[in-house]
Short mmCIF file of C-alpha atoms in Angstrom, two decimals:
data_model
loop_
_atom_site.label_atom_id
_atom_site.label_comp_id
_atom_site.label_asym_id
_atom_site.label_seq_id
_atom_site.Cartn_x
_atom_site.Cartn_y
_atom_site.Cartn_z
CA GLU M 234 0.12 0.36 -0.47
CA LEU M 235 1.36 3.32 -1.03
CA LYS M 236 2.37 5.77 2.00
CA VAL M 237 2.58 9.48 1.41
CA GLU M 238 4.23 11.39 4.46
CA GLN M 239 4.97 15.08 4.46
CA ASN M 240 6.66 17.02 7.55
CA PRO M 241 6.20 19.22 8.89
CA LEU M 242 3.06 19.20 9.83
CA PHE M 243 2.37 22.64 11.17
CA LEU M 244 4.78 25.20 9.89
CA SER M 245 4.92 28.57 11.68
CA MET M 246 7.30 31.25 10.04
CA GLN M 247 7.81 35.12 8.99
CA GLU M 248 7.66 37.11 6.76
CA GLY M 249 10.97 37.04 4.54
CA LYS M 250 11.74 34.11 5.91
CA ASN M 251 12.60 31.21 3.59
CA TYR M 252 11.42 26.88 4.24
CA THR M 253 11.22 23.71 2.99
CA ILE M 254 8.22 21.39 2.64
CA TYR M 255 8.98 17.74 2.26
CA CYS M 256 7.02 14.47 0.97
CA ASN M 257 8.24 11.06 0.85
CA TYR M 258 6.40 8.94 -0.53
CA SER M 259 6.94 4.30 -0.20
CA THR M 260 6.16 3.36 -3.29
CA THR M 261 7.53 4.28 -7.55
CA SER M 262 5.82 6.20 -8.90
CA ASP M 263 6.35 9.07 -11.68
CA ARG M 264 3.97 11.96 -11.86
CA LEU M 265 3.44 14.01 -7.67
CA TYR M 266 1.29 16.80 -7.49
CA TRP M 267 0.93 19.18 -4.94
CA TYR M 268 -2.16 21.36 -3.53
CA ARG M 269 -3.27 24.32 -2.14
CA GLN M 270 -6.29 24.39 0.53
CA ASP M 271 -7.01 27.34 2.07
CA PRO M 272 -9.68 27.09 5.24
CA GLY M 273 -13.06 26.19 4.28
CA LYS M 274 -12.30 25.46 0.60
CA SER M 275 -11.74 23.28 -1.92
CA LEU M 276 -7.85 22.57 -2.85
CA GLU M 277 -6.33 24.25 -6.42
CA SER M 278 -3.40 22.32 -8.06
CA LEU M 279 -0.38 23.66 -7.98
CA PHE M 280 2.45 22.27 -9.22
CA VAL M 281 2.35 18.75 -11.67
CA LEU M 282 5.83 17.17 -11.72
CA LEU M 283 5.92 14.17 -14.01
CA SER M 284 9.86 12.93 -14.15
CA ASN M 285 13.13 12.50 -12.11
CA GLY M 286 14.60 15.86 -11.06
CA ALA M 287 11.22 18.20 -12.35
CA VAL M 288 11.83 21.22 -11.39
CA LYS M 289 8.53 23.51 -11.41
CA GLN M 290 8.41 27.27 -10.19
CA GLU M 291 5.63 29.75 -9.81
CA GLY M 292 6.36 33.10 -7.68
CA ARG M 293 8.00 32.18 -4.49
CA LEU M 294 7.32 28.36 -4.50
CA MET M 295 9.65 25.83 -6.23
CA ALA M 296 8.72 22.22 -5.92
CA SER M 297 11.24 19.75 -7.89
CA LEU M 298 11.33 15.82 -7.83
CA ASP M 299 14.04 12.77 -6.97
CA THR M 300 12.16 9.88 -7.83
CA LYS M 301 14.74 7.44 -7.02
CA ALA M 302 15.00 9.31 -3.39
CA ARG M 303 11.36 9.14 -3.49
CA LEU M 304 11.21 12.53 -2.34
CA SER M 305 9.63 15.81 -3.64
CA THR M 306 9.99 19.18 -2.18
CA LEU M 307 8.31 23.19 -1.93
CA HIS M 308 10.01 25.65 -1.09
CA ILE M 309 8.89 28.76 -0.21
CA THR M 310 11.72 31.78 -0.80
CA ALA M 311 10.70 35.03 1.09
CA ALA M 312 7.15 33.74 2.46
CA VAL M 313 4.00 36.59 2.62
CA HIS M 314 1.04 36.26 4.78
CA ASP M 315 -0.89 35.27 1.22
CA LEU M 316 0.38 32.28 1.36
CA SER M 317 -0.74 30.80 4.79
CA ALA M 318 -2.64 27.90 4.17
CA THR M 319 -2.76 23.81 4.04
CA TYR M 320 -0.09 22.42 1.83
CA PHE M 321 -1.23 18.41 0.24
CA CYS M 322 1.82 16.48 -1.61
CA ALA M 323 -0.08 13.84 -3.70
CA VAL M 324 0.97 10.69 -5.39
CA GLN M 325 -0.59 8.52 -8.69
CA SER M 326 -0.63 5.15 -8.56
CA GLY M 327 -2.50 1.89 -9.71
CA GLY M 328 -4.38 3.74 -12.60
CA SER M 329 -4.48 7.74 -12.16
CA ARG M 330 -5.99 6.92 -8.59
CA LEU M 331 -3.71 9.69 -6.42
CA THR M 332 -2.50 9.17 -2.94
CA PHE M 333 -2.38 12.63 -0.50
CA GLY M 334 -0.04 13.02 2.86
CA GLU M 335 -1.40 14.52 5.69
CA GLY M 336 -1.19 18.06 4.65
CA THR M 337 1.23 20.74 5.74
CA GLN M 338 -0.04 23.45 7.88
CA LEU M 339 1.32 26.56 7.02
CA THR M 340 1.32 30.21 8.52
CA VAL M 341 2.96 33.27 7.77
CA ASN M 342 3.12 35.59 10.45
CA PRO M 343 4.00 39.34 9.73
CA ASP V 71 -15.10 27.16 -17.68
CA ALA V 72 -17.16 26.58 -15.06
CA GLY V 73 -15.35 24.28 -13.25
CA VAL V 74 -16.25 21.24 -11.24
CA ILE V 75 -20.01 21.50 -9.90
CA GLN V 76 -21.45 20.30 -6.71
CA SER V 77 -24.31 20.27 -5.27
CA PRO V 78 -25.44 20.80 -2.73
CA ARG V 79 -23.02 23.57 -1.20
CA HIS V 80 -24.08 22.36 2.29
CA GLU V 81 -26.20 19.17 3.81
CA VAL V 82 -27.60 19.17 6.80
CA THR V 83 -30.02 16.01 7.37
CA GLU V 84 -31.03 13.60 10.19
CA MET V 85 -29.54 10.06 11.25
CA GLY V 86 -31.15 7.66 8.62
CA GLN V 87 -31.40 9.79 6.22
CA GLU V 88 -31.00 9.52 2.59
CA VAL V 89 -28.42 11.64 1.05
CA THR V 90 -27.89 12.79 -2.37
CA LEU V 91 -24.69 14.58 -3.50
CA ARG V 92 -24.13 15.48 -6.98
CA CYS V 93 -21.26 16.58 -9.40
CA LYS V 94 -20.44 18.01 -12.85
CA PRO V 95 -17.08 17.41 -14.23
CA ILE V 96 -15.40 19.92 -16.18
CA SER V 97 -16.56 19.24 -19.98
CA GLY V 98 -14.26 17.14 -22.23
CA HIS V 99 -13.25 15.78 -18.52
CA ASN V 100 -13.06 11.64 -19.13
CA SER V 101 -12.27 10.80 -15.55
CA LEU V 102 -13.49 11.38 -12.14
CA PHE V 103 -13.32 11.01 -8.56
CA TRP V 104 -15.00 11.15 -5.20
CA TYR V 105 -13.13 11.89 -2.82
CA ARG V 106 -14.23 12.34 1.51
CA GLN V 107 -12.26 14.99 4.01
CA THR V 108 -12.11 14.88 7.27
CA MET V 109 -10.05 15.84 10.41
CA MET V 110 -9.62 13.06 11.75
CA ARG V 111 -8.75 10.78 8.38
CA GLY V 112 -7.51 13.49 6.25
CA LEU V 113 -8.25 13.48 2.38
CA GLU V 114 -9.85 9.72 1.03
CA LEU V 115 -10.60 8.58 -2.99
CA LEU V 116 -14.22 7.37 -2.32
CA ILE V 117 -14.44 5.70 -5.50
CA TYR V 118 -13.23 7.19 -9.40
CA PHE V 119 -15.14 6.72 -12.65
CA ASN V 120 -13.16 6.73 -16.19
CA ASN V 121 -15.85 7.02 -18.96
CA ASN V 122 -18.51 6.75 -16.37
CA VAL V 123 -17.61 3.11 -15.55
CA PRO V 124 -16.55 2.52 -12.09
CA ILE V 125 -12.60 1.79 -12.02
CA ASP V 126 -11.98 1.15 -8.22
CA ASP V 127 -14.23 1.49 -5.63
CA SER V 128 -12.24 0.39 -2.86
CA GLY V 129 -12.46 3.65 -0.59
CA MET V 130 -16.19 3.28 -0.54
CA PRO V 131 -16.93 3.09 3.45
CA GLU V 132 -19.52 0.29 3.49
CA ASP V 133 -22.73 -0.15 1.84
CA ARG V 134 -24.67 2.06 2.95
CA PHE V 135 -22.65 4.00 0.21
CA SER V 136 -23.22 4.02 -4.30
CA ALA V 137 -21.87 6.35 -6.66
CA LYS V 138 -23.72 6.43 -10.19
CA MET V 139 -21.95 8.52 -13.13
CA PRO V 140 -24.97 7.46 -16.43
CA ASN V 141 -23.41 10.41 -18.57
CA ALA V 142 -20.49 12.07 -18.85
CA SER V 143 -21.30 15.62 -17.31
CA PHE V 144 -23.25 13.64 -14.20
CA SER V 145 -22.42 12.03 -11.35
CA THR V 146 -24.02 11.25 -7.59
CA LEU V 147 -22.73 10.10 -4.48
CA LYS V 148 -25.81 8.43 -1.90
CA ILE V 149 -25.29 7.48 1.73
CA GLN V 150 -28.53 5.51 2.73
CA PRO V 151 -29.42 5.55 5.58
CA SER V 152 -26.82 8.18 7.03
CA GLU V 153 -24.96 7.71 10.30
CA PRO V 154 -23.34 10.76 12.14
CA ARG V 155 -19.77 9.61 11.37
CA ASP V 156 -20.39 10.41 7.88
CA SER V 157 -20.37 14.19 8.44
CA ALA V 158 -17.58 14.92 6.26
CA VAL V 159 -16.91 17.79 3.10
CA TYR V 160 -17.46 15.11 0.21
CA PHE V 161 -14.98 16.33 -3.15
CA CYS V 162 -15.58 15.67 -6.96
CA ALA V 163 -12.68 15.75 -8.90
CA SER V 164 -12.57 15.76 -12.56
CA THR V 165 -9.46 14.54 -14.84
CA ARG V 166 -8.99 14.59 -18.93
CA LEU V 167 -6.63 11.73 -18.59
CA GLY V 168 -2.99 11.27 -20.64
CA LEU V 169 0.10 12.48 -19.91
CA TYR V 170 -0.51 14.81 -16.47
CA ASN V 171 -3.81 13.69 -14.99
CA GLU V 172 -4.16 16.58 -13.63
CA GLN V 173 -7.37 16.65 -10.76
CA PHE V 174 -9.80 19.68 -10.93
CA PHE V 175 -11.58 19.99 -7.62
CA GLY V 176 -14.90 20.63 -7.00
CA PRO V 177 -16.08 23.54 -4.05
CA GLY V 178 -16.95 20.18 -1.98
CA THR V 179 -20.42 19.78 -0.60
CA ARG V 180 -20.04 20.36 3.83
CA LEU V 181 -22.76 17.17 5.02
CA THR V 182 -23.67 16.93 8.56
CA VAL V 183 -25.87 14.39 10.03
CA LEU V 184 -26.90 14.99 13.51
#
């Protein structure tokens, strides 16, 4: 059974600081996704990573994938309050099924 | 594009009642997913369809839950009879199968069973 683990689960950081969220998964997969969820809202797709070494960037967020290590990272650069949300990674396995991590609740303080 | 549409957005019902959640996927998408999100269990896949055919229903908790997709633009998730432990947010998502398989989520239905 595929397991997807994120850490940290809770992250409180100051504006302007950098930090990284980690996503480990237990079985081989060639597709990894990052989603954002604001409180009481739906999930918004951020990145789709398809291959080893893939790197994608959007604004202050950068995601990378190392399929050999079964690890993806979501790096936050110079955090701002608007980035406060819960971030999920999800791994595709068995057809188009996604298995989600527990989520990382990010709070950016002024 | 209107995105994935779900109805109702909120549902409050009493234990034992039948509940039907509805979903309209994005036009042109051929795969549809039903998820449930709770604080205790996180985000769980209940069932998904490819080209209107159920592919994997291993996440459906028990026989009280059933899902149908009679055509490419409509799906239902039914709970009969409902129980308080079914209280959760139910999301529908859709994708066009291909290289990315990126799933787009609807706004969700918040279900409360009293």
